Coordinates of C-alpha atoms and ligand atoms in Angstrom, one line a residue:
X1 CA 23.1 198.5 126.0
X2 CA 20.2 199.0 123.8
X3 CA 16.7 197.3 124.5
X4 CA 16.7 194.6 121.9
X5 CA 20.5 193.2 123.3
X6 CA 19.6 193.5 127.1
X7 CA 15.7 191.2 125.9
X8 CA 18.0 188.7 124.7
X9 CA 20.6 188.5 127.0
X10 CA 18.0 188.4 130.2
X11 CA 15.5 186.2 128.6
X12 CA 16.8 184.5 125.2
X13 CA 13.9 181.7 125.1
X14 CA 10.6 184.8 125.5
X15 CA 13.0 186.9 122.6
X16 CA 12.3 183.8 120.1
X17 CA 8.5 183.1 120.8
X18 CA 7.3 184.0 117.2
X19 CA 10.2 181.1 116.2
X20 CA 8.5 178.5 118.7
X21 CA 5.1 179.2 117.9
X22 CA 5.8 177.9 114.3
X23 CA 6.1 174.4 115.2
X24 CA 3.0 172.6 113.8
X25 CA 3.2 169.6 116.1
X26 CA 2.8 167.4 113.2
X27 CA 5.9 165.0 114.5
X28 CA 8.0 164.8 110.9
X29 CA 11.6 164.8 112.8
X30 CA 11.0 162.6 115.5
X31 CA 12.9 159.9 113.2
X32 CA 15.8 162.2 112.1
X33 CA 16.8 163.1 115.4
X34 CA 19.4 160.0 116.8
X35 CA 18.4 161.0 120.3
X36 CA 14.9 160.2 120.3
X37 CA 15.6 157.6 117.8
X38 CA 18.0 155.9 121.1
X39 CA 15.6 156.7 124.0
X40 CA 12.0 156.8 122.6
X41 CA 11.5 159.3 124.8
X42 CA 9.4 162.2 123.4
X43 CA 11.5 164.9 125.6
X44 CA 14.4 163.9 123.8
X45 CA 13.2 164.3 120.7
X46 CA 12.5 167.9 118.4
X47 CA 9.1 168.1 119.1
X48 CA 8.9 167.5 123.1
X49 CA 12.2 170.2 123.7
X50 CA 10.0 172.4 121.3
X51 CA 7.2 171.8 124.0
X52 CA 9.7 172.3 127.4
X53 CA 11.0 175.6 125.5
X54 CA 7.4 176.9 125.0
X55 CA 6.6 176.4 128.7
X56 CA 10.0 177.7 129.8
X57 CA 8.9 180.9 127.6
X58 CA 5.4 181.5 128.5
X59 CA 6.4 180.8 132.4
X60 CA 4.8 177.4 132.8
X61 CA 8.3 175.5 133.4
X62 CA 10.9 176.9 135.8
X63 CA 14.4 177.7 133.8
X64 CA 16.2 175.6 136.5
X65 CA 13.7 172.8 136.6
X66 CA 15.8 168.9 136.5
X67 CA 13.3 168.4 133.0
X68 CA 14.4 171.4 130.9
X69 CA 18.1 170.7 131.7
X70 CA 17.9 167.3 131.5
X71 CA 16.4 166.8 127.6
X72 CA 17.9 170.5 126.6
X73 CA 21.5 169.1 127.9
X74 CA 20.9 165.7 125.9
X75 CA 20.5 167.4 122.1
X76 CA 23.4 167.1 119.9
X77 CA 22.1 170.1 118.3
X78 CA 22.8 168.3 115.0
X79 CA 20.2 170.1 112.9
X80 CA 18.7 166.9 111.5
X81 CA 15.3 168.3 112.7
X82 CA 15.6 171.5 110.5
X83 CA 15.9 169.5 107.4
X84 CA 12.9 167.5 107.5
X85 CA 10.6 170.3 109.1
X86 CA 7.8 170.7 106.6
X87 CA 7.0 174.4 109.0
X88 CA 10.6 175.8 108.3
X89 CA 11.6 175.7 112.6
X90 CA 15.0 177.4 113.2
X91 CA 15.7 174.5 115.7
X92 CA 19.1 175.9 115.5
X93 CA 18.7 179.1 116.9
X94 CA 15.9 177.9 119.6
X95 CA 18.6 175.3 121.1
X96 CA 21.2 178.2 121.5
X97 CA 18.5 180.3 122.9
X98 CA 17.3 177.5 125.3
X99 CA 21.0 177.0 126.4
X100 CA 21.3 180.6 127.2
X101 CA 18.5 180.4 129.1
X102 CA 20.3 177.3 131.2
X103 CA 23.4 179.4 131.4
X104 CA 21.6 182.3 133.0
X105 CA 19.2 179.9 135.2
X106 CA 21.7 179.1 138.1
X107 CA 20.6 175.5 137.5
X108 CA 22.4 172.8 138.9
X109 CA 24.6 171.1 135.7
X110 CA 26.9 169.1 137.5
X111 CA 30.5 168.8 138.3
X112 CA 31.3 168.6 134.4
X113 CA 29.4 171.4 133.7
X114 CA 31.0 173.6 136.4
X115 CA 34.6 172.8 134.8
X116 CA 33.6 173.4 131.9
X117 CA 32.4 177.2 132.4
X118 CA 35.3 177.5 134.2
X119 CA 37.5 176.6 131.5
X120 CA 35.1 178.7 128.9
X121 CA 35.4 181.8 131.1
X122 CA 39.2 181.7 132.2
X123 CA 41.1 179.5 129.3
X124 CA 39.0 179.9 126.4
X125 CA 38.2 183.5 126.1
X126 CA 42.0 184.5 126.8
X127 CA 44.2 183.0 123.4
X128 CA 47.7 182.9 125.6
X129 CA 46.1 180.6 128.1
X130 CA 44.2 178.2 125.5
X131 CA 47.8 178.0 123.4
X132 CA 49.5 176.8 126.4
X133 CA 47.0 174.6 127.1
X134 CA 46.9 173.1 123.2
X135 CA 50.8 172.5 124.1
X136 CA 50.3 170.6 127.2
X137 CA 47.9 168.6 125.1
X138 CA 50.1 167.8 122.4
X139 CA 52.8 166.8 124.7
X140 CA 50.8 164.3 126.5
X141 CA 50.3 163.4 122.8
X142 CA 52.8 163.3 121.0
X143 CA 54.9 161.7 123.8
X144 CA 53.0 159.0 123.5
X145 CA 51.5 158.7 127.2
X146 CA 48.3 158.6 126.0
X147 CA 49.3 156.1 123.9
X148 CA 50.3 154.2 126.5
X149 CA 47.6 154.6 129.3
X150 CA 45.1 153.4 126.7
X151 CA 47.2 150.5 125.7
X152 CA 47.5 149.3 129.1
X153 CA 43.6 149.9 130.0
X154 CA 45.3 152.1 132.9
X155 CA 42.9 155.0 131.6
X156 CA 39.9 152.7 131.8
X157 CA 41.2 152.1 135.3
X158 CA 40.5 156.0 136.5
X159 CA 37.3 155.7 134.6
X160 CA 35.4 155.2 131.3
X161 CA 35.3 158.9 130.6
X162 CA 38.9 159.6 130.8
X163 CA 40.1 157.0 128.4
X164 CA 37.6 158.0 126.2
X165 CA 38.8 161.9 126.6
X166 CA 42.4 160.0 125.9
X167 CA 41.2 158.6 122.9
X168 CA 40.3 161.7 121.4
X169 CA 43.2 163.2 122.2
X170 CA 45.3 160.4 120.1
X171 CA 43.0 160.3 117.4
X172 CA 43.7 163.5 116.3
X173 CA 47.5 162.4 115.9
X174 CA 49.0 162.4 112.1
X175 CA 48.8 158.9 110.8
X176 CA 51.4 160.3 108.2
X177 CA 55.0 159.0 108.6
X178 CA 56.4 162.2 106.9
X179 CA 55.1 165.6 108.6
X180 CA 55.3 168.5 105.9
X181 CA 57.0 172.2 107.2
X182 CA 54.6 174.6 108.4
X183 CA 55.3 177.5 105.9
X184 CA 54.7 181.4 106.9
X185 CA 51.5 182.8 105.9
X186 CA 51.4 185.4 108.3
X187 CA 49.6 189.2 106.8
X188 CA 52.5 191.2 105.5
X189 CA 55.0 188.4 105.1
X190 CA 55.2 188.3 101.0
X191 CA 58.4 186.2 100.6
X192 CA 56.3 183.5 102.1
X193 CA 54.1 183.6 98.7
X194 CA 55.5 182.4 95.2
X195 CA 56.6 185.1 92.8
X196 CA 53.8 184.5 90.3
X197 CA 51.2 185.4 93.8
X198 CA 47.6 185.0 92.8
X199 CA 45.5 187.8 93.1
X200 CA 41.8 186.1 95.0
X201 CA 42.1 186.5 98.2
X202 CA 41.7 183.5 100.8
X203 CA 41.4 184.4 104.3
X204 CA 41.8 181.1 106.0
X205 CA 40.1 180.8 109.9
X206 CA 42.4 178.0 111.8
X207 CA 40.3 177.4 114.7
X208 CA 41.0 176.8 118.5
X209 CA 41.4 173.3 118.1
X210 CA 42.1 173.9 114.8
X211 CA 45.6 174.9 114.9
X212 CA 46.0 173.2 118.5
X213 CA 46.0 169.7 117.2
X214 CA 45.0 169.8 113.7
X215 CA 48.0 172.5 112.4
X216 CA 48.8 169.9 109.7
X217 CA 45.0 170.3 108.2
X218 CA 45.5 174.2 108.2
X219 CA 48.6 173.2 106.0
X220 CA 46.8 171.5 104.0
X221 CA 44.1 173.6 103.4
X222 CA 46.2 176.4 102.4
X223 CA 48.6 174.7 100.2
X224 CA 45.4 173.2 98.2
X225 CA 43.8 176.2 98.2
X226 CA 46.9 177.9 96.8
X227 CA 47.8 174.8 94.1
X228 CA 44.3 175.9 92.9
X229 CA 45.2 180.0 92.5
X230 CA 44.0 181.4 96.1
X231 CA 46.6 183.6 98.2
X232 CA 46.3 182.1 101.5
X233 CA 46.4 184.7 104.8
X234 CA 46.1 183.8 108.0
X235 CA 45.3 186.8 110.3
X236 CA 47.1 186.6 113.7
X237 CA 44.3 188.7 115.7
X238 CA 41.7 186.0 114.9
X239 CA 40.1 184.0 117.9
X240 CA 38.0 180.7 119.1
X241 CA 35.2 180.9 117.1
X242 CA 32.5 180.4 119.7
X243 CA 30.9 177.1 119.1
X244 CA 31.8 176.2 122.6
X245 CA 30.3 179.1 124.0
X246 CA 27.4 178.8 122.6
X247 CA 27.0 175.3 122.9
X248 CA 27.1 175.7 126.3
X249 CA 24.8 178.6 126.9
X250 CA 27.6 181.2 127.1
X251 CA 26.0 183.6 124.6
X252 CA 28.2 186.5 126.2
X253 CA 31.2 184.7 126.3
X254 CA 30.3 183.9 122.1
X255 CA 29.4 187.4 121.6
X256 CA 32.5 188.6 123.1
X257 CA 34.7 186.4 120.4
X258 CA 32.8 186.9 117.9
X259 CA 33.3 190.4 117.9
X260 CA 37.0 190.1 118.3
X261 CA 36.9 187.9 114.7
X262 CA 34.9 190.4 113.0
X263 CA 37.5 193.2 113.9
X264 CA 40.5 190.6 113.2
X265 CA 39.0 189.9 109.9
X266 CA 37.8 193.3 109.0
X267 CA 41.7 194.1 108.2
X268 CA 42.6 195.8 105.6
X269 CA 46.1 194.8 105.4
X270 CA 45.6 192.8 102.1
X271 CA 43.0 191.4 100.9
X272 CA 39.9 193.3 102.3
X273 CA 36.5 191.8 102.1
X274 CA 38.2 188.1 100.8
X275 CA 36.1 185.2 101.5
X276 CA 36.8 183.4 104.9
X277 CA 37.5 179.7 104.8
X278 CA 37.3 176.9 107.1
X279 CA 37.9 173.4 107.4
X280 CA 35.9 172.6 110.6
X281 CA 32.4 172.4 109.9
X282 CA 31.6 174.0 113.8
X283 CA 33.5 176.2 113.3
X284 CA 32.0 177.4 109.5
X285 CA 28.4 177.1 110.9
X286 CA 29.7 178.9 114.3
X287 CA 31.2 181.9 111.7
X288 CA 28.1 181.5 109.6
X289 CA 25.8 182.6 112.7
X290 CA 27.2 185.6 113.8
X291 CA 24.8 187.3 111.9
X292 CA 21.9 186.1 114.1
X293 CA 24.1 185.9 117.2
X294 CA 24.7 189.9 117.2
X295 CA 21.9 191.2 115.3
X296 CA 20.8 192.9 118.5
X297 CA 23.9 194.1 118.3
X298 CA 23.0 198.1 117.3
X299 CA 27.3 198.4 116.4
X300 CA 28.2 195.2 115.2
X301 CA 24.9 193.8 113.4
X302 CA 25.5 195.0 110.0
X303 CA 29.6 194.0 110.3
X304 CA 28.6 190.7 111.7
X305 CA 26.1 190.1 108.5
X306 CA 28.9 191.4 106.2
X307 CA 31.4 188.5 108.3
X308 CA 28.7 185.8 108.2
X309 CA 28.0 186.3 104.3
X310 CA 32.0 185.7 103.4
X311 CA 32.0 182.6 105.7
X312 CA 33.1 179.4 103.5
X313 CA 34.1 175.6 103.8
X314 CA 37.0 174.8 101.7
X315 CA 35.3 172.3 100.1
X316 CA 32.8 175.4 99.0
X317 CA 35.3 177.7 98.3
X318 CA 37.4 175.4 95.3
X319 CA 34.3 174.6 94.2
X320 CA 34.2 178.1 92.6
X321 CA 37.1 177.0 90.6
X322 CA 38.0 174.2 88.0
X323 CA 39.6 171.8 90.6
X324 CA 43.1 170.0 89.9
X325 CA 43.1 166.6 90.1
X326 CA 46.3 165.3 92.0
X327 CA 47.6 161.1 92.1
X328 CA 46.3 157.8 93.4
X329 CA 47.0 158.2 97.5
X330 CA 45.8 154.5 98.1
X331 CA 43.8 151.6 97.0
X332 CA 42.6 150.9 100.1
X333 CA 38.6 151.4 100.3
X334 CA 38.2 155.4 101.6
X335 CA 34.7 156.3 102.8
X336 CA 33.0 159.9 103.7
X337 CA 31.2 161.0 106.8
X338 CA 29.2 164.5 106.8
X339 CA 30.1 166.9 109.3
X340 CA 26.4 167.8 110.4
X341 CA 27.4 171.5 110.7
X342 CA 28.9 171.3 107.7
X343 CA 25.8 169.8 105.5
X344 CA 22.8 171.4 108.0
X345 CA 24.8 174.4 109.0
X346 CA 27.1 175.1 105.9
X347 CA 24.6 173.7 103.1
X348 CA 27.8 172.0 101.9
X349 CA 26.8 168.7 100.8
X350 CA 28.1 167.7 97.7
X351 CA 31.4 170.1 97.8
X352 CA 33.7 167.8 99.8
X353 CA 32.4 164.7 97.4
X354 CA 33.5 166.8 94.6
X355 CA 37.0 167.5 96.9
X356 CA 37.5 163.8 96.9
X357 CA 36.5 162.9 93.6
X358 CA 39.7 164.9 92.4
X359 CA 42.0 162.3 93.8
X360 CA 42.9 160.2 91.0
X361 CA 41.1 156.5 91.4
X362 CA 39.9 156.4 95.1
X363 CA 38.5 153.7 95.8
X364 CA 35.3 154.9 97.0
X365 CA 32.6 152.8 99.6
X366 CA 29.5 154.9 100.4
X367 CA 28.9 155.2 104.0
X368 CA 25.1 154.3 105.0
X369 CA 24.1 157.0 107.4
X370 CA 26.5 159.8 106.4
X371 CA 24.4 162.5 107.0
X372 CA 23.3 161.1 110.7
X373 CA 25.7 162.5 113.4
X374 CA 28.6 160.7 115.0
X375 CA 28.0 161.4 118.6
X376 CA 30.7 164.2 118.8
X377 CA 29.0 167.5 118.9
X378 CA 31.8 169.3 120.2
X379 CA 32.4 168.1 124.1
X380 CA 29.2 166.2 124.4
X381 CA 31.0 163.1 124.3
X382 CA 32.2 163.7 127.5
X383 CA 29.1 165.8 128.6
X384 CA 26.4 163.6 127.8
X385 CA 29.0 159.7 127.2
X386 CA 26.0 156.9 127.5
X387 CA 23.9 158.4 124.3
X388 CA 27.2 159.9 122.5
X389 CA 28.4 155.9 122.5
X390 CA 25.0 155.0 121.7
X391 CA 25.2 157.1 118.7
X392 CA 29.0 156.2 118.0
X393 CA 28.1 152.7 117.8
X394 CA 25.5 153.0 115.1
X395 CA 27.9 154.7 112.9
X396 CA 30.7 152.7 113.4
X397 CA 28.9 149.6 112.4
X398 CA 28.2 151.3 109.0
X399 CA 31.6 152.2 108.9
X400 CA 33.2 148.6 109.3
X401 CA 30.2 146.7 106.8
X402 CA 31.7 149.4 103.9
X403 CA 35.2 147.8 104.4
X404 CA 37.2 151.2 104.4
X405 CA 40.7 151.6 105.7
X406 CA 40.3 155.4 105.7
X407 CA 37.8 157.2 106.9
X408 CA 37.1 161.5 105.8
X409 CA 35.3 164.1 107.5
X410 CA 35.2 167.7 107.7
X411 CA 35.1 168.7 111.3
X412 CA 38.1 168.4 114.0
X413 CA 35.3 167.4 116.3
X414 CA 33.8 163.8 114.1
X415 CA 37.7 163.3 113.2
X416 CA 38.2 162.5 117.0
X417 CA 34.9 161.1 117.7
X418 CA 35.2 158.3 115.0
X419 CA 38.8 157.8 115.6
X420 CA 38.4 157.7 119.1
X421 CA 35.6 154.3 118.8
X422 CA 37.5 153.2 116.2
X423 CA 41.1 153.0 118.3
X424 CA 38.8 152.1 121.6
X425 CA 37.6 149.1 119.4
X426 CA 40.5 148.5 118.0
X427 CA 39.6 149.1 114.0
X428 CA 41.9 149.5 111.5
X429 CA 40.7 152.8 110.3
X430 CA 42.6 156.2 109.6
X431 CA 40.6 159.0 109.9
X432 CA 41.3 162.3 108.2
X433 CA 40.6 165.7 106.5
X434 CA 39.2 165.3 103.1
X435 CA 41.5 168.3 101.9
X436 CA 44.0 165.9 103.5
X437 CA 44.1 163.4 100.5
X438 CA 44.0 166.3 97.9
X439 CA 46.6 167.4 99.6
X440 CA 48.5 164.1 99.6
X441 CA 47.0 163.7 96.2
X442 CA 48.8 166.7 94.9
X443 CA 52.1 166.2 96.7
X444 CA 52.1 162.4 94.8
X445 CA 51.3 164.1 91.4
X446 CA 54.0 166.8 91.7
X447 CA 51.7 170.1 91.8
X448 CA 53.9 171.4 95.1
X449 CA 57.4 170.2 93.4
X450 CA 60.1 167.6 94.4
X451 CA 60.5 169.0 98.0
X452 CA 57.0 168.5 99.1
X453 CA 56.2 164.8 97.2
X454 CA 55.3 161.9 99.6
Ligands
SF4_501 S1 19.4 169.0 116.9 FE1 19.7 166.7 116.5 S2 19.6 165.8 118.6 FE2 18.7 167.9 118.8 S3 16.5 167.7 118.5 FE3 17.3 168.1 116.5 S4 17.7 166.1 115.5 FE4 17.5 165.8 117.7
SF4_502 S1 8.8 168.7 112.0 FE1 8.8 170.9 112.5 S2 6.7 171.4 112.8 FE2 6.7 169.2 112.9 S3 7.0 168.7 115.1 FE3 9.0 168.8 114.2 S4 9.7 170.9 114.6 FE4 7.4 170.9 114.8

């Protein structure tokens, strides 16, 4: 291991001091970030974890003391901060190095914690054992038992946490009455592709929980991408992307997959060097960062900033082209909520407007708040569930006073989060993919032909 990689993996907070010392103290995000904004607690906003980082760094604060844990634990890691930061702070980057630093401390998380690096070390990291867990949670889905312990306040019975861990499971059900056939994109397999094959290149990432209970966006995403001239692959050999990992503090665990994606995508089966594409915007911003993640890295830095440059959102990606617009999907009122990975992380703030505004005469209701998170943040709506709800709320009030019957988002992660308050408070609100309605847009206008029209 060279010098550089062993600094950061024994002491990721001391390896960023240059990063923390650029904090001005001047206080700007303290009212872009939704935690402080809840608590009014200073540790639990930007500046004051800035301040527990620095004396975690310079040896002041214990890595294992209740205060660093606590307020570390607590931030959504949104990236709200970054944006308003007149000193340019890579907030980011410090909150994955602070969580490493949890990770490594031996301090005492809690029982959820300790499942959950159980489940990151021995599901997560092996693909076999996270498909077969996927299935068992689609099962449990699609059988409708989830359906029914939540209808029947039986999961609210084993406790709050559960039914809410329920709920997310069925919101991330198809609210479509017609599921479409999953076609065969595989590397190699050219009959799947129409005769008249386009020549770019689209190398689309599906995601852990991605292609465990969102397959149908995957679909989606590649038949819009294809309607607008893209040849869709998706590599077998790719992996989780990480986010999890790294949200928790597993930086080695993060490392290790993102390794295994640079290799899977490095493949020079078809289309070498092809832009990658996502739909999740954790996963984009997750992709996006292996640059940093392994630049101490001395034989995968240089692969992994080649990898993080070719990292897209769909939404950026048909940007680049002169979009087709597709029919009317509904008259019902359809709002938008940013992913916050997906406008802090991805820079992609306009693109998905752009996605939507090529379905023909939606009915559009600007959502106040957009670009504040939903409370999801991957699982710390089950990590941290008093201030996730507490940031839920805010947005689902804005979401019911713009009267919308459908609701879109770019991330697997706010899909469930919003659907789940909205089916735990009983809101009439679908809640989808924004390549979703192109999609259905395109299917209604006849861009796929007769056997894939709604
Ligand atoms: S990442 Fe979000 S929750 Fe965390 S400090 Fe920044 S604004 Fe607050
Ligand atoms: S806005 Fe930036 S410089 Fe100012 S307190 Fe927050 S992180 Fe520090």
């Amino acid at each position: 291991m060279n010098t550089s990689m062993s600094t950061l993996l024994a002491n990721p907070i001391a390896s960023q001091e240059d990063k923390l010392l650029a904090c001005i103290h001047c206080g700007l995000c303290l009212e872009a970030c939704p935690t402080y904004v809840i608590t009014g607690d200073e540790n639990d906003g930007p500046r004051g974890r800035l301040y527990l980082m620095r004396a975690v760094g310079e040896g002041r604060l214990a890595n294992d003391s209740v205060a660093f844990e606590r307020h570390i634990d607590r931030c959504l890691g949104c990236r709200a901060c970054e944006q308003v930061c007149p000193a340019g702070v890579e907030y980011g980057q410090l909150l994955e190095a602070a969580r490493g630093e949890l990770f490594i401390s031996g301090a005492n998380r809690g029982f959820s914690y300790g499942i959950l690096r159980l489940m990151l070390k021995h599901v997560w990291l092996y693909p076999s054992r996270l498909k077969f867990a996927f299935a068992a949670a689609r099962v449990l889905r699609d059988s409708g038992v989830a359906r029914m312990l939540l209808k029947f306040r039986i999961a609210k019975l084993v406790s709050k946490r559960f039914q809410f861990g329920l709920a997310l499971l069925e919101s991330s059900a198809s609210k479509l009455d017609k599921p479409r056939t999953r076609p065969d994109r595989s590397a190699g397999n050219e009959k799947a592709r129409p005769a008249s094959s386009p020549a770019t290149g689209a190398m689309l990432f599906t995601g852990c929980v991605g292609e465990g209970l969102f397959s149908r966006v995957n679909d989606a995403t590649a038949r819009v991408l294809e309607a607008n001239g893209f040849a869709v692959e998706v590599l077998s050999a790719q992996v989780c992307c990480g986010a999890l990992h790294a949200h928790a503090g597993d930086l080695e665990g993060a490392r290790t997959l993102a390794r295994r994606n640079i290799v899977a995508f490095e493949s020079k089966e078809t289309h070498e060097g092809a832009p990658v594409i996502t739909n999740a915007g954790g996963c984009g911003a997750m992709l996006a960062s292996y640059a940093h993640l392994l630049a101490g890295d001395e034989k995968f830095a240089e692969r992994a900033r080649h990898f993080s440059a070719r990292v897209r959102d769909v939404s950026q990606q048909l940007e680049t082209v002169e979009l087709k617009s597709g029919g009317q999907v509904t008259s019902d009122p359809v709002t938008y909520d940013a992913s916050c990975h997906l406008l802090y992380g991805q820079h992609a703030g306009e693109a998905p407007l752009t996605m939507l505004a090529s379905v023909n005469n939606l009915n559009f209701a600007r959502l106040e708040g957009s670009e504040r998170c939903c409370g999801g943040a991957g699982i710390y709506n089950l990590m941290e569930p008093e201030l996730s709800r507490g940031v839920l709320d805010e947005k689902l009030l804005n979401i019911e006073s713009t009267g919308a019957k459908v609701l879109a988002t770019g991330n697997p992660g706010c899909q469930m989060q919003i659907g789940a308050g909205a089916i735990l408070k009983g809101m009439d609100l679908r809640v989808c993919h924004p390549v979703e309605l192109l999609d259905e847009s395109y299917a209604r206008a006849g861009l796929y032909g007769r056997s894939d029209e709604s």
